[in-house]
């Protein structure tokens, strides 16, 4: 398999400094060598830079860094589309606002291929706010709503170049949802498997049902992995920790099932804030999870000290 990695060092979407260092930390934790050892060829495409920043103002005065995020989204969309022609893409965030661009660029690619794009959103949060409903104003809380065509982004964010049907989105691991998001998710038809569902049913049957849908529709599959999908006990390097997240084995099982499915065409690794990490353990875990997604098996697992 040929993989391309692309750094997307955005931090202004999260409301705190540090995610800009995410791509460096993921590279330092050995992402390229892990993938190479699994038999893949890897091209490191370097980093995206934002487009020209234009002034923009919005009625919601809580919004932070709107012109910057719009400039980033424009550049990321084009870069994601261009780079995804013949590679499995791995986008190194950066905060989760990068997915406004990665999803849209990949959706354009899927539209051209005549295949539906499915999205697996692994996160404590659905990031389904609109520009009107966010009260924190941090734009890492809106990318899924934007990319799946929810109203209120027109005239502010770039015009969508690719389409995602919200009913083709599955959010897994959710445990922090605002009221406005809850209503919007239901109306849009997003499948939400919150932590309680995972507790009651186990993560495997929930994921299997979604993967069967992707396969039955010959879909492409974009996976967006937010560090806070994981329990903060094992992944402390994120600005938005929420207790009660996915365990080490639940997370690896998701990645192993994704590998077995052979369906994944692109991946975001987002919200890693190395400034909050403990001797690189979260960065290392994110790389290990990526290795599971790309074919590492338990029987091959090297022993490491955390
Ligand atoms: Mg997120
Ligand atoms: Mg989150």
PDB file of N, CA, C and O in Angstrom, residues 92-131:
ATOM      1  N   UNK A  92      -1.757  14.734   9.559  1.00  0.00           N
ATOM      2  CA  UNK A  92      -1.237  14.907  10.913  1.00  0.00           C
ATOM      3  C   UNK A  92      -1.638  16.280  11.437  1.00  0.00           C
ATOM      4  O   UNK A  92      -1.075  17.302  11.035  1.00  0.00           O
ATOM      5  N   UNK A  93      -2.648  16.309  12.333  1.00  0.00           N
ATOM      6  CA  UNK A  93      -3.028  17.580  12.935  1.00  0.00           C
ATOM      7  C   UNK A  93      -2.075  17.938  14.053  1.00  0.00           C
ATOM      8  O   UNK A  93      -1.256  17.122  14.458  1.00  0.00           O
ATOM      9  N   UNK A  94      -2.155  19.140  14.458  1.00  0.00           N
ATOM     10  CA  UNK A  94      -3.251  20.041  14.218  1.00  0.00           C
ATOM     11  C   UNK A  94      -4.502  19.685  15.050  1.00  0.00           C
ATOM     12  O   UNK A  94      -4.696  18.554  15.465  1.00  0.00           O
ATOM     13  N   UNK A  95      -5.271  20.737  15.325  1.00  0.00           N
ATOM     14  CA  UNK A  95      -6.521  20.503  16.046  1.00  0.00           C
ATOM     15  C   UNK A  95      -7.581  20.003  15.064  1.00  0.00           C
ATOM     16  O   UNK A  95      -7.335  19.921  13.853  1.00  0.00           O
ATOM     17  N   UNK A  96      -8.769  19.699  15.576  1.00  0.00           N
ATOM     18  CA  UNK A  96      -9.766  19.020  14.739  1.00  0.00           C
ATOM     19  C   UNK A  96     -10.374  19.908  13.669  1.00  0.00           C
ATOM     20  O   UNK A  96     -11.076  19.418  12.772  1.00  0.00           O
ATOM     21  N   UNK A  97     -10.099  21.222  13.714  1.00  0.00           N
ATOM     22  CA  UNK A  97     -10.604  22.092  12.649  1.00  0.00           C
ATOM     23  C   UNK A  97     -10.042  21.685  11.294  1.00  0.00           C
ATOM     24  O   UNK A  97     -10.638  21.999  10.260  1.00  0.00           O
ATOM     25  N   UNK A  98      -8.903  20.965  11.273  1.00  0.00           N
ATOM     26  CA  UNK A  98      -8.331  20.556   9.976  1.00  0.00           C
ATOM     27  C   UNK A  98      -9.291  19.671   9.186  1.00  0.00           C
ATOM     28  O   UNK A  98      -9.228  19.624   7.959  1.00  0.00           O
ATOM     29  N   UNK A  99     -10.189  18.989   9.893  1.00  0.00           N
ATOM     30  CA  UNK A  99     -11.076  18.052   9.201  1.00  0.00           C
ATOM     31  C   UNK A  99     -12.102  18.767   8.322  1.00  0.00           C
ATOM     32  O   UNK A  99     -12.664  18.145   7.409  1.00  0.00           O
ATOM     33  N   UNK A 100     -12.338  20.047   8.562  1.00  0.00           N
ATOM     34  CA  UNK A 100     -13.179  20.810   7.632  1.00  0.00           C
ATOM     35  C   UNK A 100     -12.577  20.706   6.232  1.00  0.00           C
ATOM     36  O   UNK A 100     -13.291  20.540   5.237  1.00  0.00           O
ATOM     37  N   UNK A 101     -11.247  20.764   6.161  1.00  0.00           N
ATOM     38  CA  UNK A 101     -10.564  20.670   4.868  1.00  0.00           C
ATOM     39  C   UNK A 101     -10.292  19.245   4.417  1.00  0.00           C
ATOM     40  O   UNK A 101     -10.492  18.915   3.249  1.00  0.00           O
ATOM     41  N   UNK A 102      -9.844  18.384   5.328  1.00  0.00           N
ATOM     42  CA  UNK A 102      -9.507  17.021   4.886  1.00  0.00           C
ATOM     43  C   UNK A 102     -10.768  16.309   4.394  1.00  0.00           C
ATOM     44  O   UNK A 102     -10.761  15.678   3.334  1.00  0.00           O
ATOM     45  N   UNK A 103     -11.868  16.443   5.134  1.00  0.00           N
ATOM     46  CA  UNK A 103     -13.111  15.782   4.724  1.00  0.00           C
ATOM     47  C   UNK A 103     -13.591  16.301   3.371  1.00  0.00           C
ATOM     48  O   UNK A 103     -14.026  15.529   2.514  1.00  0.00           O
ATOM     49  N   UNK A 104     -13.505  17.621   3.187  1.00  0.00           N
ATOM     50  CA  UNK A 104     -14.034  18.206   1.957  1.00  0.00           C
ATOM     51  C   UNK A 104     -13.180  17.829   0.750  1.00  0.00           C
ATOM     52  O   UNK A 104     -13.706  17.510  -0.324  1.00  0.00           O
ATOM     53  N   UNK A 105     -11.857  17.836   0.924  1.00  0.00           N
ATOM     54  CA  UNK A 105     -10.972  17.444  -0.176  1.00  0.00           C
ATOM     55  C   UNK A 105     -11.163  15.983  -0.559  1.00  0.00           C
ATOM     56  O   UNK A 105     -11.221  15.629  -1.745  1.00  0.00           O
ATOM     57  N   UNK A 106     -11.285  15.126   0.456  1.00  0.00           N
ATOM     58  CA  UNK A 106     -11.486  13.700   0.191  1.00  0.00           C
ATOM     59  C   UNK A 106     -12.890  13.457  -0.382  1.00  0.00           C
ATOM     60  O   UNK A 106     -13.080  12.599  -1.252  1.00  0.00           O
ATOM     61  N   UNK A 107     -13.868  14.246   0.060  1.00  0.00           N
ATOM     62  CA  UNK A 107     -15.225  14.104  -0.481  1.00  0.00           C
ATOM     63  C   UNK A 107     -15.250  14.458  -1.972  1.00  0.00           C
ATOM     64  O   UNK A 107     -15.948  13.809  -2.765  1.00  0.00           O
ATOM     65  N   UNK A 108     -14.472  15.454  -2.354  1.00  0.00           N
ATOM     66  CA  UNK A 108     -14.378  15.801  -3.784  1.00  0.00           C
ATOM     67  C   UNK A 108     -13.783  14.618  -4.565  1.00  0.00           C
ATOM     68  O   UNK A 108     -14.252  14.272  -5.652  1.00  0.00           O
ATOM     69  N   UNK A 109     -12.767  14.001  -3.997  1.00  0.00           N
ATOM     70  CA  UNK A 109     -12.139  12.819  -4.614  1.00  0.00           C
ATOM     71  C   UNK A 109     -13.166  11.683  -4.751  1.00  0.00           C
ATOM     72  O   UNK A 109     -13.244  11.031  -5.798  1.00  0.00           O
ATOM     73  N   UNK A 110     -13.959  11.472  -3.708  1.00  0.00           N
ATOM     74  CA  UNK A 110     -14.967  10.405  -3.745  1.00  0.00           C
ATOM     75  C   UNK A 110     -16.059  10.708  -4.775  1.00  0.00           C
ATOM     76  O   UNK A 110     -16.489   9.818  -5.517  1.00  0.00           O
ATOM     77  N   UNK A 111     -16.473  11.972  -4.831  1.00  0.00           N
ATOM     78  CA  UNK A 111     -17.474  12.368  -5.830  1.00  0.00           C
ATOM     79  C   UNK A 111     -16.978  12.031  -7.239  1.00  0.00           C
ATOM     80  O   UNK A 111     -17.718  11.493  -8.066  1.00  0.00           O
ATOM     81  N   UNK A 112     -15.710  12.344  -7.497  1.00  0.00           N
ATOM     82  CA  UNK A 112     -15.154  12.093  -8.833  1.00  0.00           C
ATOM     83  C   UNK A 112     -15.078  10.601  -9.138  1.00  0.00           C
ATOM     84  O   UNK A 112     -15.186  10.195 -10.287  1.00  0.00           O
ATOM     85  N   UNK A 113     -14.828   9.821  -8.075  1.00  0.00           N
ATOM     86  CA  UNK A 113     -14.745   8.365  -8.266  1.00  0.00           C
ATOM     87  C   UNK A 113     -16.139   7.739  -8.336  1.00  0.00           C
ATOM     88  O   UNK A 113     -16.265   6.536  -8.576  1.00  0.00           O
ATOM     89  N   UNK A 114     -17.166   8.561  -8.105  1.00  0.00           N
ATOM     90  CA  UNK A 114     -18.532   8.043  -8.134  1.00  0.00           C
ATOM     91  C   UNK A 114     -18.846   7.123  -6.967  1.00  0.00           C
ATOM     92  O   UNK A 114     -19.704   6.242  -7.072  1.00  0.00           O
ATOM     93  N   UNK A 115     -18.126   7.309  -5.849  1.00  0.00           N
ATOM     94  CA  UNK A 115     -18.362   6.473  -4.667  1.00  0.00           C
ATOM     95  C   UNK A 115     -18.792   7.351  -3.502  1.00  0.00           C
ATOM     96  O   UNK A 115     -18.320   8.478  -3.364  1.00  0.00           O
ATOM     97  N   UNK A 116     -19.691   6.868  -2.635  1.00  0.00           N
ATOM     98  CA  UNK A 116     -20.058   7.653  -1.452  1.00  0.00           C
ATOM     99  C   UNK A 116     -18.911   7.651  -0.444  1.00  0.00           C
ATOM    100  O   UNK A 116     -18.194   6.655  -0.319  1.00  0.00           O
ATOM    101  N   UNK A 117     -18.727   8.780   0.247  1.00  0.00           N
ATOM    102  CA  UNK A 117     -17.716   8.845   1.309  1.00  0.00           C
ATOM    103  C   UNK A 117     -18.393   8.618   2.649  1.00  0.00           C
ATOM    104  O   UNK A 117     -19.321   9.347   3.019  1.00  0.00           O
ATOM    105  N   UNK A 118     -17.931   7.622   3.352  1.00  0.00           N
ATOM    106  CA  UNK A 118     -18.382   7.365   4.720  1.00  0.00           C
ATOM    107  C   UNK A 118     -17.333   7.917   5.684  1.00  0.00           C
ATOM    108  O   UNK A 118     -16.146   7.980   5.353  1.00  0.00           O
ATOM    109  N   UNK A 119     -17.779   8.326   6.870  1.00  0.00           N
ATOM    110  CA  UNK A 119     -16.871   8.922   7.853  1.00  0.00           C
ATOM    111  C   UNK A 119     -17.057   8.232   9.201  1.00  0.00           C
ATOM    112  O   UNK A 119     -18.177   8.142   9.710  1.00  0.00           O
ATOM    113  N   UNK A 120     -15.947   7.749   9.766  1.00  0.00           N
ATOM    114  CA  UNK A 120     -15.963   7.232  11.138  1.00  0.00           C
ATOM    115  C   UNK A 120     -15.303   8.293  12.011  1.00  0.00           C
ATOM    116  O   UNK A 120     -14.113   8.587  11.858  1.00  0.00           O
ATOM    117  N   UNK A 121     -16.091   8.883  12.914  1.00  0.00           N
ATOM    118  CA  UNK A 121     -15.651   9.994  13.747  1.00  0.00           C
ATOM    119  C   UNK A 121     -15.371   9.463  15.156  1.00  0.00           C
ATOM    120  O   UNK A 121     -16.297   9.164  15.903  1.00  0.00           O
ATOM    121  N   UNK A 122     -14.098   9.297  15.483  1.00  0.00           N
ATOM    122  CA  UNK A 122     -13.697   8.735  16.781  1.00  0.00           C
ATOM    123  C   UNK A 122     -13.324   9.888  17.696  1.00  0.00           C
ATOM    124  O   UNK A 122     -12.266  10.513  17.524  1.00  0.00           O
ATOM    125  N   UNK A 123     -14.176  10.194  18.676  1.00  0.00           N
ATOM    126  CA  UNK A 123     -14.040  11.468  19.376  1.00  0.00           C
ATOM    127  C   UNK A 123     -14.926  11.433  20.626  1.00  0.00           C
ATOM    128  O   UNK A 123     -15.954  10.753  20.646  1.00  0.00           O
ATOM    129  N   UNK A 124     -14.538  12.184  21.655  1.00  0.00           N
ATOM    130  CA  UNK A 124     -15.450  12.394  22.783  1.00  0.00           C
ATOM    131  C   UNK A 124     -16.584  13.340  22.388  1.00  0.00           C
ATOM    132  O   UNK A 124     -17.647  13.342  23.007  1.00  0.00           O
ATOM    133  N   UNK A 125     -16.317  14.153  21.361  1.00  0.00           N
ATOM    134  CA  UNK A 125     -17.253  15.206  20.940  1.00  0.00           C
ATOM    135  C   UNK A 125     -17.676  14.996  19.487  1.00  0.00           C
ATOM    136  O   UNK A 125     -16.858  14.566  18.674  1.00  0.00           O
ATOM    137  N   UNK A 126     -18.916  15.355  19.140  1.00  0.00           N
ATOM    138  CA  UNK A 126     -19.327  15.198  17.743  1.00  0.00           C
ATOM    139  C   UNK A 126     -18.838  16.332  16.832  1.00  0.00           C
ATOM    140  O   UNK A 126     -18.877  16.193  15.615  1.00  0.00           O
ATOM    141  N   UNK A 127     -18.372  17.445  17.396  1.00  0.00           N
ATOM    142  CA  UNK A 127     -17.887  18.582  16.586  1.00  0.00           C
ATOM    143  C   UNK A 127     -18.911  18.961  15.519  1.00  0.00           C
ATOM    144  O   UNK A 127     -18.588  19.160  14.346  1.00  0.00           O
ATOM    145  N   UNK A 128     -20.171  19.074  15.957  1.00  0.00           N
ATOM    146  CA  UNK A 128     -21.296  19.271  15.046  1.00  0.00           C
ATOM    147  C   UNK A 128     -21.981  20.614  15.300  1.00  0.00           C
ATOM    148  O   UNK A 128     -23.150  20.797  15.003  1.00  0.00           O
ATOM    149  N   UNK A 129     -21.227  21.563  15.859  1.00  0.00           N
ATOM    150  CA  UNK A 129     -21.774  22.906  16.015  1.00  0.00           C
ATOM    151  C   UNK A 129     -21.763  23.642  14.681  1.00  0.00           C
ATOM    152  O   UNK A 129     -20.937  23.361  13.812  1.00  0.00           O
ATOM    153  N   UNK A 130     -22.673  24.621  14.553  1.00  0.00           N
ATOM    154  CA  UNK A 130     -22.589  25.550  13.425  1.00  0.00           C
ATOM    155  C   UNK A 130     -21.970  26.844  13.940  1.00  0.00           C
ATOM    156  O   UNK A 130     -21.726  26.993  15.150  1.00  0.00           O
ATOM    157  N   UNK A 131     -21.738  27.784  13.030  1.00  0.00           N
ATOM    158  CA  UNK A 131     -21.154  29.069  13.442  1.00  0.00           C
ATOM    159  C   UNK A 131     -22.088  29.802  14.394  1.00  0.00           C
ATOM    160  O   UNK A 131     -21.650  30.592  15.224  1.00  0.00           O
TER     161      UNK A 131
END
